[in-house]
């Protein structure tokens, strides 16, 4: 039986459908998917799904024995949307859509807009109600709205919940969202992080993907509990001063039979041309960003996480793969754009539009671009022909620094340029520095094993120097010290990061002008014969600055360094402090500036700089 086509709908108005087909219905998740409803006085669930190529669509569930010929939906003509109502159906019930194709096949598909899903390996969607959660984070939300993102401290802890902490060794021995909330808040506050970036929150079928092959864009993963329990987690973190950033994956999706791939018997969410619609290396489908309804699905998805779950930002994964048609492909495998180039113009427009909508709707919301290769203008206002992201992950600097640090100190003077090249283009974008992340850098123990040094203590000193260099460099930062904290293997690492984060938040010099050239000033950068760098980090007030001295050699130096003002300079941090596993006895007495010219300045101090160490000095008038 073919369902009757109709223009009538109690739930999806003609204007709803018009906006969706135009790609501008940014609250479409309130109408699509499954929602509690009352029809003619009868309670039940209303369903809606976009499947314009389908011959027929039915709702299948536990209550009809998963019969793909029952509970027919009706097609809302021209919109491609099918809707249906199941009387007496309630919350926490499993369902899918039976898609009958034009050539007689039947697919059982999970709901693209489902708020909840079964725990893998089961794949059904689950009815849920996310309305009327009693949020208690009003103070956080008010402060967030009034805050200037670019002049506020931001130190982000990257975390995959399922690996970070579990109750046992079993594959399902996960802590719940409420349990993780308490553990994570305590850890982030102890360590001094301002935000946590959560990987793998959107539902996904395969643990090994860490959440980067999403099948449920609107469903917090059921591994740790229900959508309302995830709300509790965000709420709890906010109440304890921790912002929440989610990894978000608009570049591609997996080919699982129950998911988005060939959703209604034909390519729907993906490009029909395989040269544009598939990643040969990843075995995944690529979203068709030229289709308004697909763009609507994705943009509304981000706004859903903002409005319904109060998240504070997203890190957009695999941006380079979106921007370049030849990403990971041979000449035969990739298409070209209308001008013969390899830029995906539809992806460029999508990212531009996404950031424009987000910043107009929620100006304080943070967007971070990952993997953008050398694309120019990733950050900055979308109205200025930039993509409009707030931050771009700066893997190039981290990679250059690791390469430099992997060189024996005896030969580093010949590679000094690796420390300097970055500052040439540091302020062309707003950068965020990633370090020790699962998908953008090796684990702490692995880096330690690669550090030069004849002894374990020397290797640890090198690693402390590497990490503290990242921490004082301009740019916000994302850190991941390993799933169970690296200090179990590397003595004092956790204590050092905690101390650096505390210094970072206490000193405006580290964040007020972080993305502006006025926030950084070289004092000495060409001392490659000693492997020394000296620079200032500066806040908005002339007296708000700190002096950073770094010695990348295995030899300690006593050297005279030019300083901005007369007065005293007090050491407030040393990567070689005994508390961090080093041999520095502690904070020295303040050093008094003398009227002796050095580094082109009228005043200078004589400092002792230990081997393989970084020191920070504050100014005392």
XYZ file of C-alpha atoms in Angstrom:
621
model
C 0.000 0.000 0.000
C 1.402 3.403 -0.990
C 0.924 6.144 1.581
C -1.250 9.061 0.590
C 0.562 12.279 -0.250
C -0.715 15.308 1.628
C 0.110 18.900 2.436
C -1.629 18.704 5.831
C 0.397 18.332 9.019
C -0.423 19.237 12.576
C 3.245 19.375 13.515
C 5.282 20.398 10.466
C 3.785 23.550 9.002
C 4.317 24.546 5.407
C 6.681 27.239 6.671
C 8.673 24.638 8.651
C 9.081 22.572 5.517
C 9.875 25.564 3.337
C 12.670 26.677 5.669
C 14.048 23.133 5.858
C 14.130 22.753 2.075
C 15.836 26.159 1.925
C 18.391 25.039 4.527
C 17.367 27.638 7.114
C 15.207 25.844 9.700
C 17.672 25.935 12.562
C 15.251 24.388 15.057
C 14.263 21.546 12.743
C 15.254 18.987 15.399
C 12.160 20.065 17.335
C 9.995 18.754 14.482
C 12.022 15.923 12.932
C 12.685 12.652 14.722
C 10.468 11.392 17.564
C 8.516 13.663 19.912
C 5.803 13.062 22.516
C 2.487 14.327 21.148
C -1.269 14.224 21.636
C -3.607 13.607 18.670
C -7.384 13.705 19.164
C -6.852 13.382 22.892
C -4.606 10.301 22.542
C -1.022 10.411 23.793
C 1.708 8.893 21.680
C 4.811 9.687 19.633
C 5.008 11.790 16.492
C 7.677 10.828 13.959
C 9.134 12.700 10.996
C 11.969 11.758 8.651
C 13.418 13.186 5.434
C 13.500 10.504 2.712
C 12.542 12.116 -0.609
C 13.526 9.125 -2.790
C 11.580 6.530 -0.762
C 8.536 4.752 -2.196
C 7.131 4.179 1.298
C 8.259 4.676 4.920
C 7.023 2.851 8.028
C 7.812 3.081 11.722
C 9.111 -0.196 13.136
C 9.477 -0.808 16.845
C 9.219 -3.300 19.680
C 5.468 -2.707 19.858
C 4.747 -3.829 16.274
C 7.288 -6.664 16.255
C 9.553 -4.743 13.860
C 7.093 -5.344 11.042
C 8.215 -3.202 8.114
C 4.705 -3.183 6.599
C 2.895 -1.594 9.570
C 2.618 1.967 10.894
C 2.836 3.669 7.510
C 3.945 7.276 7.421
C 2.530 9.872 5.059
C 4.566 11.961 2.644
C 4.261 15.736 2.995
C 4.302 16.485 -0.696
C 7.275 18.296 -2.281
C 9.182 18.522 1.012
C 10.498 14.954 1.002
C 9.444 14.633 4.667
C 7.383 11.703 5.913
C 5.447 11.840 9.172
C 3.488 9.439 11.344
C 1.909 9.004 14.787
C 1.962 5.915 16.994
C -0.751 6.002 19.709
C 0.221 5.082 23.274
C 3.922 4.910 22.428
C 5.998 6.402 25.226
C 9.561 7.192 26.229
C 12.506 4.773 26.257
C 11.069 2.667 23.409
C 13.209 1.338 20.557
C 12.383 2.215 16.942
C 13.708 2.611 13.420
C 12.359 3.697 10.050
C 11.637 1.025 7.414
C 12.604 2.665 4.133
C 10.930 1.013 1.123
C 12.926 1.980 -1.952
C 11.665 2.587 -5.449
C 13.203 -0.704 -6.627
C 11.596 -2.810 -3.889
C 14.349 -3.041 -1.282
C 13.692 -2.374 2.420
C 16.207 -0.767 4.765
C 15.843 -0.411 8.533
C 17.402 2.934 9.348
C 18.114 4.627 12.670
C 16.574 8.076 13.091
C 19.043 10.798 11.962
C 17.465 13.183 14.500
C 17.149 10.711 17.395
C 17.998 12.128 20.824
C 18.996 8.721 22.197
C 20.197 5.348 20.878
C 20.772 1.835 22.084
C 24.176 0.853 23.432
C 26.289 -0.785 20.757
C 26.210 -3.376 19.244
C 22.437 -2.716 19.149
C 21.544 0.060 16.720
C 17.934 1.145 17.272
C 16.969 4.708 18.104
C 15.282 5.272 21.468
C 12.449 7.698 22.174
C 13.456 10.407 24.639
C 12.249 13.744 26.012
C 14.916 16.409 26.516
C 12.609 19.297 27.447
C 12.408 21.066 30.808
C 15.735 20.073 32.305
C 16.168 22.149 35.546
C 19.418 23.918 34.670
C 21.412 25.397 37.561
C 24.233 27.032 35.571
C 22.719 30.501 35.257
C 25.771 32.249 36.697
C 28.083 30.509 34.227
C 25.856 31.307 31.254
C 25.557 34.961 32.267
C 29.325 35.293 32.711
C 29.959 33.515 29.408
C 27.683 35.894 27.515
C 29.472 38.956 28.916
C 33.024 37.672 28.409
C 35.413 38.561 25.608
C 36.590 35.156 24.436
C 39.857 36.418 22.996
C 41.091 38.228 26.106
C 40.082 35.613 28.673
C 42.264 32.698 29.824
C 41.646 29.412 28.005
C 43.453 26.226 28.964
C 41.618 23.170 27.621
C 41.893 19.580 28.790
C 41.152 17.071 26.022
C 39.401 13.967 27.292
C 37.880 10.778 25.918
C 35.549 9.722 28.720
C 35.559 6.007 27.986
C 39.354 5.822 28.214
C 39.968 8.461 30.848
C 38.477 6.579 33.763
C 36.467 3.336 34.107
C 35.174 1.216 36.973
C 36.712 -1.997 35.605
C 38.455 -3.632 32.668
C 35.303 -4.812 30.884
C 34.295 -3.193 27.601
C 31.117 -1.806 29.193
C 32.568 -0.881 32.601
C 31.971 2.805 31.974
C 31.324 5.425 34.607
C 28.066 7.336 34.136
C 27.833 10.960 33.038
C 27.053 12.093 36.629
C 29.992 10.107 38.012
C 32.322 11.416 35.318
C 31.098 14.969 35.943
C 32.284 14.892 39.535
C 35.602 13.215 38.707
C 36.306 15.547 35.802
C 35.400 18.733 37.683
C 37.755 17.801 40.516
C 40.578 16.958 38.109
C 40.199 20.088 35.965
C 40.008 22.376 38.984
C 43.084 20.766 40.556
C 44.984 21.081 37.287
C 43.790 24.623 36.597
C 42.007 23.967 33.306
C 39.309 26.398 32.220
C 37.581 24.058 29.766
C 37.289 20.390 28.931
C 37.077 19.198 25.333
C 35.128 15.947 25.110
C 35.824 13.494 22.306
C 33.269 10.974 21.085
C 30.072 12.341 22.658
C 27.834 11.956 19.583
C 26.668 8.347 19.219
C 28.959 5.985 17.301
C 28.996 2.217 16.867
C 32.704 1.393 17.091
C 34.738 2.160 20.226
C 37.979 2.096 18.254
C 36.944 5.161 16.245
C 36.908 7.270 19.434
C 33.717 8.832 18.154
C 34.977 10.072 14.802
C 32.555 7.920 12.790
C 29.208 9.262 13.973
C 25.861 7.542 13.454
C 23.831 9.653 15.898
C 24.546 13.357 15.509
C 21.760 14.376 17.895
C 22.290 11.602 20.462
C 24.796 11.790 23.342
C 26.383 8.364 23.412
C 24.511 5.855 25.563
C 27.811 4.393 26.810
C 27.634 6.720 29.812
C 23.895 7.241 30.212
C 20.888 9.196 28.965
C 20.647 12.638 27.318
C 19.408 14.148 30.579
C 22.382 12.660 32.401
C 24.666 14.330 29.860
C 22.818 17.580 30.598
C 23.613 16.994 34.263
C 27.287 16.601 33.400
C 27.466 19.906 31.496
C 25.449 21.618 34.218
C 27.739 20.275 36.959
C 30.915 21.279 35.131
C 29.543 24.771 34.552
C 28.655 25.125 38.230
C 32.257 24.242 39.038
C 33.718 26.768 36.610
C 34.575 24.437 33.719
C 33.460 25.097 30.143
C 32.542 22.248 27.788
C 33.738 21.929 24.179
C 32.642 19.028 21.949
C 34.444 17.410 19.052
C 32.149 17.692 16.024
C 32.491 15.726 12.779
C 30.780 17.335 9.742
C 33.341 16.055 7.250
C 32.221 12.451 6.872
C 30.112 9.613 8.256
C 30.399 5.806 8.229
C 28.773 3.358 5.830
C 26.978 1.298 8.521
C 23.780 -0.091 7.021
C 21.556 1.416 9.745
C 23.058 4.910 9.363
C 22.963 7.818 6.932
C 24.623 6.115 3.956
C 22.220 5.691 0.991
C 19.509 6.577 3.465
C 16.471 6.276 1.216
C 17.916 3.870 -1.325
C 19.954 6.554 -3.045
C 22.705 8.951 -1.951
C 20.916 11.500 0.207
C 23.256 12.902 2.825
C 26.351 12.160 0.706
C 27.460 13.321 -2.748
C 26.240 10.926 -5.490
C 29.561 11.231 -7.351
C 31.912 8.813 -5.558
C 34.862 11.069 -6.344
C 33.278 13.629 -4.032
C 31.132 11.350 -1.890
C 33.670 8.918 -0.421
C 36.984 8.979 1.435
C 39.027 6.088 -0.027
C 41.437 6.035 2.930
C 38.802 6.214 5.671
C 36.083 4.119 4.040
C 33.470 6.765 4.880
C 30.918 8.926 3.084
C 31.268 12.697 2.611
C 28.378 15.030 3.386
C 26.845 16.700 0.326
C 27.328 20.310 1.387
C 25.664 21.589 -1.762
C 22.289 20.278 -0.591
C 20.273 22.732 1.604
C 18.671 20.014 3.744
C 22.069 18.496 4.563
C 23.486 21.866 5.537
C 20.369 22.414 7.635
C 20.897 19.065 9.380
C 24.465 20.013 10.349
C 24.003 23.675 11.311
C 20.901 22.870 13.350
C 22.923 20.117 15.018
C 25.453 22.578 16.453
C 22.664 24.892 17.595
C 20.984 21.866 19.193
C 24.046 21.190 21.352
C 24.192 24.872 22.266
C 20.514 25.387 23.084
C 19.605 22.043 24.577
C 22.890 21.086 26.275
C 24.526 24.491 26.955
C 27.857 23.483 25.389
C 30.372 26.301 25.021
C 32.204 25.408 21.837
C 33.043 22.865 19.157
C 36.287 21.590 17.704
C 35.515 20.825 14.067
C 37.318 17.690 12.930
C 39.082 17.094 9.604
C 38.474 20.547 8.128
C 41.167 20.110 5.486
C 39.365 17.051 4.127
C 36.311 19.246 3.644
C 38.151 22.102 1.957
C 40.120 20.089 -0.613
C 38.518 17.816 -3.201
C 41.800 15.929 -3.615
C 42.354 15.304 0.104
C 43.691 11.752 0.440
C 42.834 11.007 -3.192
C 44.681 10.358 -6.427
C 44.041 12.370 -9.602
C 41.622 9.696 -10.790
C 39.759 9.601 -7.469
C 39.006 13.315 -7.063
C 36.800 15.811 -8.865
C 37.534 19.476 -9.600
C 35.426 22.552 -8.977
C 33.783 24.738 -11.614
C 37.030 26.648 -12.095
C 39.138 23.519 -12.446
C 40.624 23.821 -8.957
C 40.687 21.368 -6.066
C 38.932 23.582 -3.517
C 35.495 22.368 -2.433
C 33.603 25.614 -2.911
C 30.456 24.205 -1.303
C 32.400 23.289 1.835
C 33.940 26.756 1.953
C 30.489 28.320 1.755
C 29.153 25.918 4.389
C 31.899 26.668 6.935
C 31.578 30.377 6.259
C 27.807 30.181 6.738
C 28.062 27.960 9.813
C 30.375 30.348 11.650
C 28.336 33.354 10.573
C 25.127 31.846 11.994
C 26.821 30.724 15.204
C 28.460 34.058 15.915
C 25.298 36.002 15.191
C 23.173 33.668 17.308
C 25.597 32.956 20.169
C 28.525 35.411 19.861
C 30.418 33.920 22.801
C 30.368 30.381 21.367
C 33.848 29.065 20.463
C 34.659 27.352 17.166
C 38.012 25.630 16.643
C 39.225 24.310 13.295
C 41.320 21.163 13.217
C 43.418 20.029 10.249
C 43.181 23.005 7.916
C 46.578 22.469 6.257
C 47.723 25.805 4.830
C 44.318 27.262 3.998
C 44.520 31.062 4.484
C 41.997 32.992 6.537
C 40.675 30.179 8.705
C 40.036 32.521 11.630
C 38.593 36.016 11.624
C 35.184 37.360 10.772
C 33.266 35.517 8.027
C 32.234 38.912 6.694
C 35.912 39.491 5.838
C 35.976 36.441 3.520
C 37.557 34.296 6.205
C 36.058 30.987 7.239
C 35.118 32.590 10.542
C 36.574 30.181 13.112
C 37.712 31.561 16.452
C 40.824 29.381 16.575
C 42.917 27.199 14.319
C 44.807 24.238 15.780
C 48.491 24.987 15.326
C 50.088 21.589 14.820
C 52.970 23.008 12.750
C 54.582 24.754 15.711
C 54.226 21.712 17.936
C 55.734 19.472 15.254
C 58.681 21.862 14.706
C 59.318 22.074 18.441
C 59.207 18.290 18.862
C 61.598 17.926 15.920
C 63.967 20.437 17.522
C 63.750 18.785 20.935
C 64.427 15.350 19.426
C 67.792 16.703 18.281
C 70.692 16.122 20.652
C 71.487 19.408 22.493
C 75.035 19.283 21.083
C 73.637 19.847 17.588
C 70.642 22.104 18.277
C 72.425 25.341 17.426
C 72.235 24.321 13.773
C 68.456 23.942 13.981
C 67.691 27.144 15.897
C 65.473 28.389 13.069
C 62.851 25.799 14.041
C 62.219 27.876 17.167
C 61.862 31.144 15.268
C 59.910 30.443 12.085
C 56.582 30.256 13.860
C 56.620 33.851 15.103
C 56.803 35.122 11.518
C 53.175 34.096 10.954
C 51.948 33.698 14.559
C 49.452 36.546 14.224
C 48.107 35.717 10.782
C 45.531 33.496 12.556
C 44.236 32.987 16.078
C 46.078 29.832 16.995
C 45.416 27.113 19.537
C 48.265 24.802 20.458
C 47.533 21.074 20.780
C 49.832 18.791 22.723
C 49.818 15.135 23.778
C 46.481 14.534 22.070
C 45.563 11.052 20.847
C 44.861 12.268 17.355
C 47.344 15.104 17.022
C 50.404 13.902 18.897
C 52.033 10.929 20.568
C 51.483 9.972 24.178
C 53.635 11.403 26.967
C 55.521 8.175 27.618
C 56.261 7.797 23.896
C 57.682 11.330 23.686
C 59.776 10.714 26.796
C 61.378 7.674 25.174
C 62.356 9.802 22.160
C 63.906 12.637 24.169
C 67.697 12.901 24.008
C 69.639 12.353 27.195
C 72.036 9.859 28.713
C 69.878 9.303 31.792
C 66.185 9.112 32.684
C 66.510 12.400 34.604
C 67.878 14.166 31.530
C 65.053 12.821 29.384
C 62.487 14.013 31.928
C 64.084 17.465 32.016
C 63.803 17.630 28.224
C 60.141 16.643 28.350
C 59.374 19.228 31.048
C 61.112 21.828 28.891
C 59.140 20.803 25.817
C 55.799 20.983 27.590
C 56.505 24.257 29.401
C 57.630 25.836 26.098
C 54.230 24.991 24.621
C 52.528 26.469 27.684
C 54.245 29.897 27.462
C 53.987 30.248 23.681
C 51.309 32.662 22.373
C 47.966 31.007 21.708
C 45.357 29.144 23.690
C 46.179 25.514 24.319
C 44.690 22.026 24.411
C 46.470 19.401 26.494
C 45.990 15.713 27.083
C 48.482 14.144 29.451
C 47.264 10.647 28.722
C 44.169 8.787 29.736
C 45.226 8.246 33.358
C 47.540 11.253 33.855
C 51.170 11.110 32.819
C 52.593 11.702 36.280
C 52.173 7.984 37.033
C 55.078 7.480 34.629
C 56.718 10.896 34.560
C 57.369 12.277 38.025
C 56.074 15.764 38.643
C 54.494 16.322 35.218
C 51.001 16.799 36.627
C 52.295 19.189 39.309
C 54.165 21.250 36.710
C 51.154 21.582 34.401
C 48.973 22.552 37.357
C 51.477 25.233 38.376
C 51.713 26.569 34.821
C 47.930 26.720 34.437
C 47.693 28.598 37.738
C 50.342 31.091 36.590
C 48.577 31.432 33.261
C 45.262 32.386 34.854
C 46.903 34.706 37.407
C 48.920 36.718 34.872
C 47.046 38.754 32.229
C 50.306 38.852 30.269
C 49.597 35.303 29.139
C 46.087 35.859 27.770
C 44.934 39.491 27.418
C 46.825 40.070 24.152
C 47.295 36.433 23.272
C 46.187 36.826 19.666
C 47.759 40.257 19.080
C 51.392 41.172 18.307
C 51.394 43.583 21.254
C 51.312 40.564 23.558
C 54.772 39.274 22.598
C 58.212 40.862 22.344
C 61.556 39.264 21.599
C 64.493 40.174 23.816
C 66.976 37.664 22.468
C 66.172 35.147 19.769
C 69.437 34.680 17.870
C 71.571 33.180 20.647
C 71.863 29.875 18.812
C 75.426 29.349 20.022
C 73.970 28.990 23.528
C 70.575 27.587 22.491
C 68.845 30.374 24.456
C 65.581 32.258 23.878
C 64.437 35.304 25.879
C 61.117 37.072 25.350
C 58.319 38.986 27.066
C 54.638 38.067 27.284
C 52.670 41.285 27.790
C 49.196 42.259 28.999
C 47.282 45.471 28.287
C 48.975 47.452 31.096
C 52.690 48.344 30.662
C 53.602 46.728 33.990
C 51.690 43.520 33.180
C 54.461 41.469 31.647
C 56.520 38.400 32.417
C 60.035 37.579 31.290
C 60.615 34.079 29.884
C 64.131 32.617 29.706
C 64.662 29.256 27.968
C 67.862 27.236 27.753
C 67.692 24.336 25.299
C 71.308 23.285 25.852
C 72.673 20.725 28.278
C 74.914 23.406 29.806
C 73.905 26.001 32.366
C 74.649 29.629 31.551
C 75.163 32.864 33.454
C 74.157 35.612 31.067
C 73.154 39.271 31.109
C 69.714 39.933 29.639
C 68.151 43.269 28.787
C 64.926 44.114 30.680
C 62.214 46.737 30.108
C 62.473 48.656 33.393
C 64.609 49.285 36.436
C 63.445 47.329 39.452
C 63.437 43.745 40.640
C 62.630 40.548 38.782
C 61.449 37.539 40.752
C 61.515 33.968 39.522
C 57.969 32.580 39.700
C 58.464 29.342 37.778
C 61.211 26.902 36.855
C 60.660 23.728 34.862
C 63.585 22.269 36.822
C 62.015 22.836 40.246
C 62.382 19.962 42.691
C 58.578 19.796 43.018
C 58.428 18.820 39.339
C 61.161 16.199 39.556
C 64.075 18.512 38.752
C 67.116 19.632 40.709
C 66.361 23.343 41.110
C 66.272 24.089 44.835
C 63.385 26.520 44.583
C 62.516 30.145 43.811
C 65.558 32.435 43.920
C 65.769 35.840 45.534
C 64.685 38.678 43.223
C 67.289 39.902 40.745
C 67.812 43.678 40.624
C 68.168 45.398 37.271
C 71.327 47.441 36.725
C 72.022 50.416 34.450
C 74.030 48.224 32.118
C 73.070 48.087 28.441
C 72.231 44.681 26.996
C 70.067 43.466 24.125
C 69.552 47.084 23.054
C 68.069 48.077 26.444
C 69.375 50.497 29.044
C 68.785 48.135 31.962
C 69.695 44.512 32.374
C 69.914 41.671 34.882
C 72.404 38.871 35.223
C 70.533 35.576 35.292
C 71.603 32.009 35.859
C 69.823 29.724 33.423
C 70.054 26.033 34.223
C 70.537 23.329 31.570
C 67.420 22.183 29.699
C 65.149 24.498 31.644
C 62.596 27.275 31.307
C 62.191 30.056 33.877
C 59.564 32.782 34.210
C 60.189 36.066 36.026
C 57.667 38.657 37.160
C 58.402 42.374 37.510
C 58.466 44.015 40.921
C 58.634 47.818 40.835
